[in-house]
Coordinates of N, CA and C in Angstrom, one line a residue:
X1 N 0.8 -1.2 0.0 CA 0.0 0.0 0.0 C 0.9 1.2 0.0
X2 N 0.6 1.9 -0.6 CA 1.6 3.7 -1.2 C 1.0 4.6 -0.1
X3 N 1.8 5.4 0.0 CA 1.4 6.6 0.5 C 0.0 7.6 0.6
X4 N -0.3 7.1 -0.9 CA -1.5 8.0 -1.1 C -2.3 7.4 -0.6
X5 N -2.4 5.5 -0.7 CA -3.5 4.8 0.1 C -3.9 5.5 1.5
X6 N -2.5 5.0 2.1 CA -2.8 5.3 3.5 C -3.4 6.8 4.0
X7 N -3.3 7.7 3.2 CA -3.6 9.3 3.3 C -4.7 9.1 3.4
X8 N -5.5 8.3 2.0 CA -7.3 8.1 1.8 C -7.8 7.3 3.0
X9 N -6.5 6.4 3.9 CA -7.3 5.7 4.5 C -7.4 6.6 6.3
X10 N -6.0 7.2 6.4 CA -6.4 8.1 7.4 C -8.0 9.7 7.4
X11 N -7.4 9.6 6.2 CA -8.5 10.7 5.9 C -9.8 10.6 6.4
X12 N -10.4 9.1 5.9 CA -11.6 8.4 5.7 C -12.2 7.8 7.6
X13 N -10.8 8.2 8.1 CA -10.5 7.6 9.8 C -11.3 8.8 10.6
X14 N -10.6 10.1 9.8 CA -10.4 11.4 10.4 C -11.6 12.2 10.3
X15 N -11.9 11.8 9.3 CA -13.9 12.6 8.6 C -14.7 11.8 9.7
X16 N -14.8 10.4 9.6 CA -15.1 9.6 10.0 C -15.6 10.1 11.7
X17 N -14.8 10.3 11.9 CA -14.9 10.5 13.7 C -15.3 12.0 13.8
X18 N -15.0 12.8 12.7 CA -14.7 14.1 12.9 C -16.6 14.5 12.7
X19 N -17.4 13.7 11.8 CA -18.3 14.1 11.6 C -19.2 13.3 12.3
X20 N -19.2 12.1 13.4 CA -19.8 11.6 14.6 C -19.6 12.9 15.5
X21 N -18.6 13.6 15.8 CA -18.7 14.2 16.6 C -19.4 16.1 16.4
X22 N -18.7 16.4 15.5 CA -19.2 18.0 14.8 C -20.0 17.6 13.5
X23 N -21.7 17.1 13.9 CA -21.9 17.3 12.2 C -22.6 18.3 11.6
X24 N -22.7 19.3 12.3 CA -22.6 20.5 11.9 C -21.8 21.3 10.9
X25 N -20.3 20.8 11.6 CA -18.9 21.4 10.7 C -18.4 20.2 9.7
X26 N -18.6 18.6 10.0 CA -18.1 18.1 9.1 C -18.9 17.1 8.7
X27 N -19.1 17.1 7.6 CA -20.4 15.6 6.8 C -19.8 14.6 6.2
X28 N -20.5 13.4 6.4 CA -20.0 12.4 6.0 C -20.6 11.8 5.0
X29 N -21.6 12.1 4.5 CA -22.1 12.2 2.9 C -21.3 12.9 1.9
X30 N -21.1 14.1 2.2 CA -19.8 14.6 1.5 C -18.8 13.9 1.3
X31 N -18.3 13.3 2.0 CA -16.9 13.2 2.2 C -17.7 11.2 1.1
X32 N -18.3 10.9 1.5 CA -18.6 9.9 0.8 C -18.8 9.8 -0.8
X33 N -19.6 11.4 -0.9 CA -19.8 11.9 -2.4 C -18.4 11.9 -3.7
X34 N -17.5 12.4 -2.7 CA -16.1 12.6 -3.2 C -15.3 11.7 -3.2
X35 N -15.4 10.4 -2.2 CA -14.6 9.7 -2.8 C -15.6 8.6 -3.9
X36 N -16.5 8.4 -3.7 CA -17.1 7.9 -5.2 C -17.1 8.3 -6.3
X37 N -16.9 9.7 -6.5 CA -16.7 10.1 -7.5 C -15.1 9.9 -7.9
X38 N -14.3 10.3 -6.8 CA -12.7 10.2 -7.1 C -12.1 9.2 -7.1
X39 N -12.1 8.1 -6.4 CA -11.6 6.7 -6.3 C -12.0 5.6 -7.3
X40 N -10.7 5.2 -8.4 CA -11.0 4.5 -9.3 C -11.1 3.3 -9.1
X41 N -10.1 2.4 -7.9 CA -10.5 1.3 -7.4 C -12.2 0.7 -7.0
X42 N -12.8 0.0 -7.2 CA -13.9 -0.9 -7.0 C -13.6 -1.0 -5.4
X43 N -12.6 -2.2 -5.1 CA -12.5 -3.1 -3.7 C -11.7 -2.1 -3.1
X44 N -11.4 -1.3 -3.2 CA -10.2 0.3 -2.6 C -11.2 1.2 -1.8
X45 N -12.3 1.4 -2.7 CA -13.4 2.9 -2.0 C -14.5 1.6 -1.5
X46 N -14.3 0.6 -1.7 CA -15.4 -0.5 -0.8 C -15.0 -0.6 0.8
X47 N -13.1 -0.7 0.6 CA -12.9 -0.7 1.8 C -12.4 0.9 2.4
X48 N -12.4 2.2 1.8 CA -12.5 3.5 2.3 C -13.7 3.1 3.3
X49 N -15.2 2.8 2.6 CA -16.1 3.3 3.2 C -16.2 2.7 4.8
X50 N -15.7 1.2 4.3 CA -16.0 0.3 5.6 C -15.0 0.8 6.8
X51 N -14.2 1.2 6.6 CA -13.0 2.4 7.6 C -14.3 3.6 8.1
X52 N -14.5 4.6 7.3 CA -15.1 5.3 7.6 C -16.4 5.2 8.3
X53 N -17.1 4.1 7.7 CA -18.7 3.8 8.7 C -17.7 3.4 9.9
X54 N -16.9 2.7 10.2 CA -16.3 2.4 11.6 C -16.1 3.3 12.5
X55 N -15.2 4.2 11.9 CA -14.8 5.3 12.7 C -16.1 6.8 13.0
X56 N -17.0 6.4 12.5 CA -18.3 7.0 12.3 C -18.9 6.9 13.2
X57 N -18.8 5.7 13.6 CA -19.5 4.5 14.4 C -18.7 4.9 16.0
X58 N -17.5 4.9 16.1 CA -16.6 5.1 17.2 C -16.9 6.3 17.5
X59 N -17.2 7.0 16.7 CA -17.8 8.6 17.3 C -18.8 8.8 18.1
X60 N -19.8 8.0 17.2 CA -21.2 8.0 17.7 C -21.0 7.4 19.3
X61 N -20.2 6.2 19.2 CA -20.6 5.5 21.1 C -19.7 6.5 21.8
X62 N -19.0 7.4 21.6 CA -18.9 8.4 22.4 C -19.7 9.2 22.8
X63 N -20.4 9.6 21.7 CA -21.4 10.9 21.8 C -22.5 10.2 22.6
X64 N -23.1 8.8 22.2 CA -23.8 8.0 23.1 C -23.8 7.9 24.6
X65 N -22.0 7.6 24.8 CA -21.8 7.9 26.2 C -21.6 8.8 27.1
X66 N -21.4 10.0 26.4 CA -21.5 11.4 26.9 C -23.1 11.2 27.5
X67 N -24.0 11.0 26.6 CA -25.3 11.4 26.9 C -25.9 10.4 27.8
X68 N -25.4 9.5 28.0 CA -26.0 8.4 28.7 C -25.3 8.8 30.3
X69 N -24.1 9.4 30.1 CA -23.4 9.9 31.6 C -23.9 11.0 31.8
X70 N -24.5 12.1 31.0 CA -24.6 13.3 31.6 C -26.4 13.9 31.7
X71 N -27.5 12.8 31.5 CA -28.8 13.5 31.2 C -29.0 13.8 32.4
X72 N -28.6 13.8 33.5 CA -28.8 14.2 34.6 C -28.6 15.7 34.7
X73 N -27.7 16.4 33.9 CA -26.7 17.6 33.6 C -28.1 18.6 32.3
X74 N -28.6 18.0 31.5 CA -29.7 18.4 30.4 C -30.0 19.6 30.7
X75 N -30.8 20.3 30.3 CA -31.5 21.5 30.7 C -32.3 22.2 29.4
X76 N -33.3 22.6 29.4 CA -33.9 23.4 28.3 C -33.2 24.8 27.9
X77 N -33.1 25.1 26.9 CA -32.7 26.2 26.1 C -33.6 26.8 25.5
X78 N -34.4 28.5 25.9 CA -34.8 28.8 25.2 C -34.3 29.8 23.9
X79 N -35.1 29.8 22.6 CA -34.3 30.5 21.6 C -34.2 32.1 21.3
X80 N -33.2 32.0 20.9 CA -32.4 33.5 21.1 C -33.3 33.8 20.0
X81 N -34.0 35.6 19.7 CA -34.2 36.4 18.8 C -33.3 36.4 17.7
X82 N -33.7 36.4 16.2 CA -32.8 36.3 15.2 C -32.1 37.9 15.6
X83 N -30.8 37.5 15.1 CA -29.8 39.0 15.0 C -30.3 40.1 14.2
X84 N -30.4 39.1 13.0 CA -30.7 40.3 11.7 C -31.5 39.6 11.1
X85 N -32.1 40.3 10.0 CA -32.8 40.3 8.8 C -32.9 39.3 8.2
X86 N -32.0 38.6 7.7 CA -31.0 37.2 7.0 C -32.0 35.8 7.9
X87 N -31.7 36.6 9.4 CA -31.9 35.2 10.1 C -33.6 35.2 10.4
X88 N -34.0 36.3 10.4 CA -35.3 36.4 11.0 C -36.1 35.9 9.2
X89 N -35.6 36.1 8.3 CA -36.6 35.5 6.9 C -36.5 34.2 6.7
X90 N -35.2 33.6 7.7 CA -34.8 32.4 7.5 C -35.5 31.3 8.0
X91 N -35.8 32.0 9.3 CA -36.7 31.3 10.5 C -38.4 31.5 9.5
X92 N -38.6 32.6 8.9 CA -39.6 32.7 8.2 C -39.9 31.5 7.3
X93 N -39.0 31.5 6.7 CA -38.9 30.5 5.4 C -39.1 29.1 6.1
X94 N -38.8 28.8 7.2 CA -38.6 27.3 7.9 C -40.1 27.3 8.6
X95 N -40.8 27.9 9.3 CA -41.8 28.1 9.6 C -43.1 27.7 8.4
X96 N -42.7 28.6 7.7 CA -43.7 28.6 6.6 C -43.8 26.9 5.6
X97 N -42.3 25.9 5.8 CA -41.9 24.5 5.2 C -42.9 24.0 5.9
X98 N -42.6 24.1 7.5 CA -43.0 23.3 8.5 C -44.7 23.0 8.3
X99 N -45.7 24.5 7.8 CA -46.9 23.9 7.7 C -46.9 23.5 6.6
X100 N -46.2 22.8 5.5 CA -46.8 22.3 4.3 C -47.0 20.5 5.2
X101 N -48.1 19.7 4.4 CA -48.3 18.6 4.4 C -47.2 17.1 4.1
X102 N -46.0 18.0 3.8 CA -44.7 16.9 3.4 C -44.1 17.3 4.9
X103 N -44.0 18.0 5.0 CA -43.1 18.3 6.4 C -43.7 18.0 7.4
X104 N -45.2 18.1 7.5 CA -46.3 17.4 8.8 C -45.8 16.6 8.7
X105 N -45.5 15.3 7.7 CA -45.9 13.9 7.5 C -44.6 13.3 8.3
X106 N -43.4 14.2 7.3 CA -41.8 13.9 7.9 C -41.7 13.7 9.8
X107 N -42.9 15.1 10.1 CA -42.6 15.2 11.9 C -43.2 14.0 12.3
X108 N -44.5 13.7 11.9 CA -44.6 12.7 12.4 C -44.3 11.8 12.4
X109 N -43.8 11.0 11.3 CA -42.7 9.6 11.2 C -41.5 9.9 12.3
X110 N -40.6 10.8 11.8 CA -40.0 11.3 13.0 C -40.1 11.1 14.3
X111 N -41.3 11.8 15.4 CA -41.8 11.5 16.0 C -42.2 10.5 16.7
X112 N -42.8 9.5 16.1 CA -43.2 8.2 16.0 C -42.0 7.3 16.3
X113 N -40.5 7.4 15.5 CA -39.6 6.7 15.9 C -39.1 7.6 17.2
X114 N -39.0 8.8 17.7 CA -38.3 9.0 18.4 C -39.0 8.4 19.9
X115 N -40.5 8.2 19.8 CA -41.2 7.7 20.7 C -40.8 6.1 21.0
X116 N -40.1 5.6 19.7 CA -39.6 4.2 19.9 C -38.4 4.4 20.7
X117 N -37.8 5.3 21.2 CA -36.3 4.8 21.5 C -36.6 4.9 23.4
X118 N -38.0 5.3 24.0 CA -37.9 5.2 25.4 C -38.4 3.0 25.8
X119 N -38.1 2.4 24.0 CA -38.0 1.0 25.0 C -36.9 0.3 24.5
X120 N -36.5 -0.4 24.9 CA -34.9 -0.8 24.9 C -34.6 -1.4 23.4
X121 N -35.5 -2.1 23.1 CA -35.1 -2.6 21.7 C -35.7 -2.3 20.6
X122 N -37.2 -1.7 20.7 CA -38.1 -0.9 19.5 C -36.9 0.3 19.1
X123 N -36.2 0.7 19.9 CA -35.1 1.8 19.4 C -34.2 1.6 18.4
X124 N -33.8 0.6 18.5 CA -33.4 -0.3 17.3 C -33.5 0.8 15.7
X125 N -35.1 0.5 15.6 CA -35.3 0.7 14.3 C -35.2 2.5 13.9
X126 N -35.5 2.5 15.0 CA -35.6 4.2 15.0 C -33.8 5.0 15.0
X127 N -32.7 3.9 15.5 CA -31.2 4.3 14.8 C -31.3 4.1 13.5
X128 N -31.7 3.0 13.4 CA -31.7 2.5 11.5 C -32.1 2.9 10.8
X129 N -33.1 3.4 10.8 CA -33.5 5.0 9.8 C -33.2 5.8 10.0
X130 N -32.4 6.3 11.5 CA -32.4 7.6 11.4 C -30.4 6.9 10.5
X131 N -29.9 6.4 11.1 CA -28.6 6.3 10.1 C -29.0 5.9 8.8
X132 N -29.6 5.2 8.1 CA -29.9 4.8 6.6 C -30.6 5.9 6.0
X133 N -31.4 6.6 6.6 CA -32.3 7.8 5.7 C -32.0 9.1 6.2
X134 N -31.9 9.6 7.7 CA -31.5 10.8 8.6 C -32.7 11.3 8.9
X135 N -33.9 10.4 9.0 CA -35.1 10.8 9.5 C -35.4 10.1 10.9
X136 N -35.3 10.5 11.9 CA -35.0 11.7 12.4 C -33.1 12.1 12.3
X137 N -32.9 12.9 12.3 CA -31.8 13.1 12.6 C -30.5 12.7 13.1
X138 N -29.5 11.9 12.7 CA -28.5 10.9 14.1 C -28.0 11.8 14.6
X139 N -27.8 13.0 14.6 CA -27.1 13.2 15.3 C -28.4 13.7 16.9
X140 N -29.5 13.7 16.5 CA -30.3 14.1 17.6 C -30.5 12.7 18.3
X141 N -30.7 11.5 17.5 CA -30.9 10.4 18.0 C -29.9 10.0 19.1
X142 N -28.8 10.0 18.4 CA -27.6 9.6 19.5 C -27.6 9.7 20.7
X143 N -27.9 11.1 20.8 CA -28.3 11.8 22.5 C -29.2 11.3 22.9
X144 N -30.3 11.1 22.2 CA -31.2 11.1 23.0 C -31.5 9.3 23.1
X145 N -30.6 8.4 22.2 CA -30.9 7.3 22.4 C -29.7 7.1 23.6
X146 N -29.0 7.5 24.1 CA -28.2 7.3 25.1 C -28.4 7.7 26.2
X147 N -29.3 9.0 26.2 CA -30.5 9.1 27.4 C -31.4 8.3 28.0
X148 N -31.8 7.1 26.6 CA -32.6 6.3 27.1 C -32.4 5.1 27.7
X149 N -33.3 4.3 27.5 CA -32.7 2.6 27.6 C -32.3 1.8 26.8
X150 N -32.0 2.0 25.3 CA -31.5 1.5 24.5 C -30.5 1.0 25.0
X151 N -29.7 -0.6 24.7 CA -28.4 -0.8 24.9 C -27.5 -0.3 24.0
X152 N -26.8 0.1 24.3 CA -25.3 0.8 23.5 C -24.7 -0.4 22.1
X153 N -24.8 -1.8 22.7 CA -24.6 -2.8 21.2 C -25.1 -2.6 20.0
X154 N -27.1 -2.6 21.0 CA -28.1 -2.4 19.7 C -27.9 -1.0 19.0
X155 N -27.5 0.2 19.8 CA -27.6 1.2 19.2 C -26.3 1.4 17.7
X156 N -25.1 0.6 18.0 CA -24.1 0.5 17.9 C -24.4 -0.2 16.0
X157 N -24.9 -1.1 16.6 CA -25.1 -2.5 15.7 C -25.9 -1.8 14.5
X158 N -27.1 -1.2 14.8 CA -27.8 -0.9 13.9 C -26.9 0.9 12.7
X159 N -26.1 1.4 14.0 CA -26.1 2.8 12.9 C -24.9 2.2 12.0
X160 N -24.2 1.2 12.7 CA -23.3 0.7 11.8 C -23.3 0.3 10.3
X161 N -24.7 -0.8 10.4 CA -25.7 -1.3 9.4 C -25.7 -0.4 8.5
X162 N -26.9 1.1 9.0 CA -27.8 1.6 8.5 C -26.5 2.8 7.7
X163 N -25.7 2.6 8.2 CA -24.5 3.9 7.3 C -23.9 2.9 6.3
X164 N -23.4 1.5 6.5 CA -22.6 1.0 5.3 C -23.3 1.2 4.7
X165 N -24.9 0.6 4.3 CA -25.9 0.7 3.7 C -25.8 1.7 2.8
X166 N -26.0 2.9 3.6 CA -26.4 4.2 2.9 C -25.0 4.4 2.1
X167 N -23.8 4.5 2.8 CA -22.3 5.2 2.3 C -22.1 4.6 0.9
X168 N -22.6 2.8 1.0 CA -22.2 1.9 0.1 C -23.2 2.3 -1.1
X169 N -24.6 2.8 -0.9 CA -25.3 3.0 -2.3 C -24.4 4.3 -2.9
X170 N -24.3 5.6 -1.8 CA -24.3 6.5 -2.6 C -22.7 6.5 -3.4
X171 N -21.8 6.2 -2.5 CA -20.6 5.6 -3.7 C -20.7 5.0 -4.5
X172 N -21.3 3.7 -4.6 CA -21.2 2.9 -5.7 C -22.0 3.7 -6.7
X173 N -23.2 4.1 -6.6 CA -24.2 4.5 -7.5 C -23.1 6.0 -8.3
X174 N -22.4 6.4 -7.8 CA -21.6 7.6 -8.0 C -20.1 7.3 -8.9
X175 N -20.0 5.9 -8.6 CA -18.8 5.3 -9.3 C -19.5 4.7 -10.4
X176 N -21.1 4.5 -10.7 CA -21.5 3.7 -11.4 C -21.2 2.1 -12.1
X177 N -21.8 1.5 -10.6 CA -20.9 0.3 -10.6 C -22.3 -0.3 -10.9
X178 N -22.2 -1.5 -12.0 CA -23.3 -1.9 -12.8 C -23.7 -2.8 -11.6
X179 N -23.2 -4.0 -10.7 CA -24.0 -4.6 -10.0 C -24.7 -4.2 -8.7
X180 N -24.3 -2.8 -8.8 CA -25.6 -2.0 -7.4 C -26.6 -1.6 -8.1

């Protein structure tokens, strides 16, 4: 293995954990978009991704166990008045999504699964879509499945699943690889 391997494969380490932890500042669909498009190897960006969903994965049971040590610590936050103009049309524009009939439907699926993660194993399914589709959101799930009674394996086990899954379609489909 060359040099450049090992770069893609620290890289893929580095995103990886970097975007379990800040996914705000770093995405891991991105970083997935790019290397399917860039990586000429087949079994090379097959095993990029499987690095990556790992170290993805290593982030998340941190963030898990942050939250499962600290809900004691929680507290409500109310929200701050937009600054300016920019932010206050922005909040407008999201407001105004929120009552269309697609975005009802999304909260309530949403919803629905987040209501599955207060029992130990129905939570399950509610990681697995939120990692395979991001409805609801993993990064809100995480917290709040680690608040709950989910076990840490199951929660483990399924985002693991539910990200090769996803990382593996949108690469391949982006390399255009005839048997996906």
């Amino acid at each position: 293995m060359g040099g450049e391997e090992l770069a893609l494969i620290g890289a893929a380490i580095a995103v990886g954990i970097g975007a379990a932890l800040l996914p705000v500042f770093v995405n891991a669909e991105v970083y997935v978009v790019t290397m399917g498009a860039t990586v000429n190897s087949k079994p090379f960006l097959a095993l990029l991704i499987l690095i990556h969903v790992a170290a993805t994965t290593v982030g998340k049971a941190f963030v898990f166990q942050l939250a499962r040590k600290g809900t004691n610590k929680i507290r409500m936050v109310n929200p701050k008045p937009p600054r300016n103009r920019v932010a206050a049309m922005s909040r407008s524009v999201g407001h105004s999504f929120a009552q269309t009939r697609f975005a009802k439907w999304i909260k309530k699926v949403s919803d629905w699964l987040l209501s599955l993660l207060d029992r130990p194993y129905s939570g399950g399914l509610t990681a697995f879509m939120s990692s395979l589709i991001g409805v609801p959101p993993l990064a809100i799930v995480t917290i709040l499945a680690g608040a709950s009674k989910q076990p840490q394996w199951l929660f483990l086990t399924t985002v693991f699943t539910g990200r090769l899954i996803q990382f593996l379609a949108i690469a391949f489909l982006l390399h255009q690889v005839s048997w996906f």
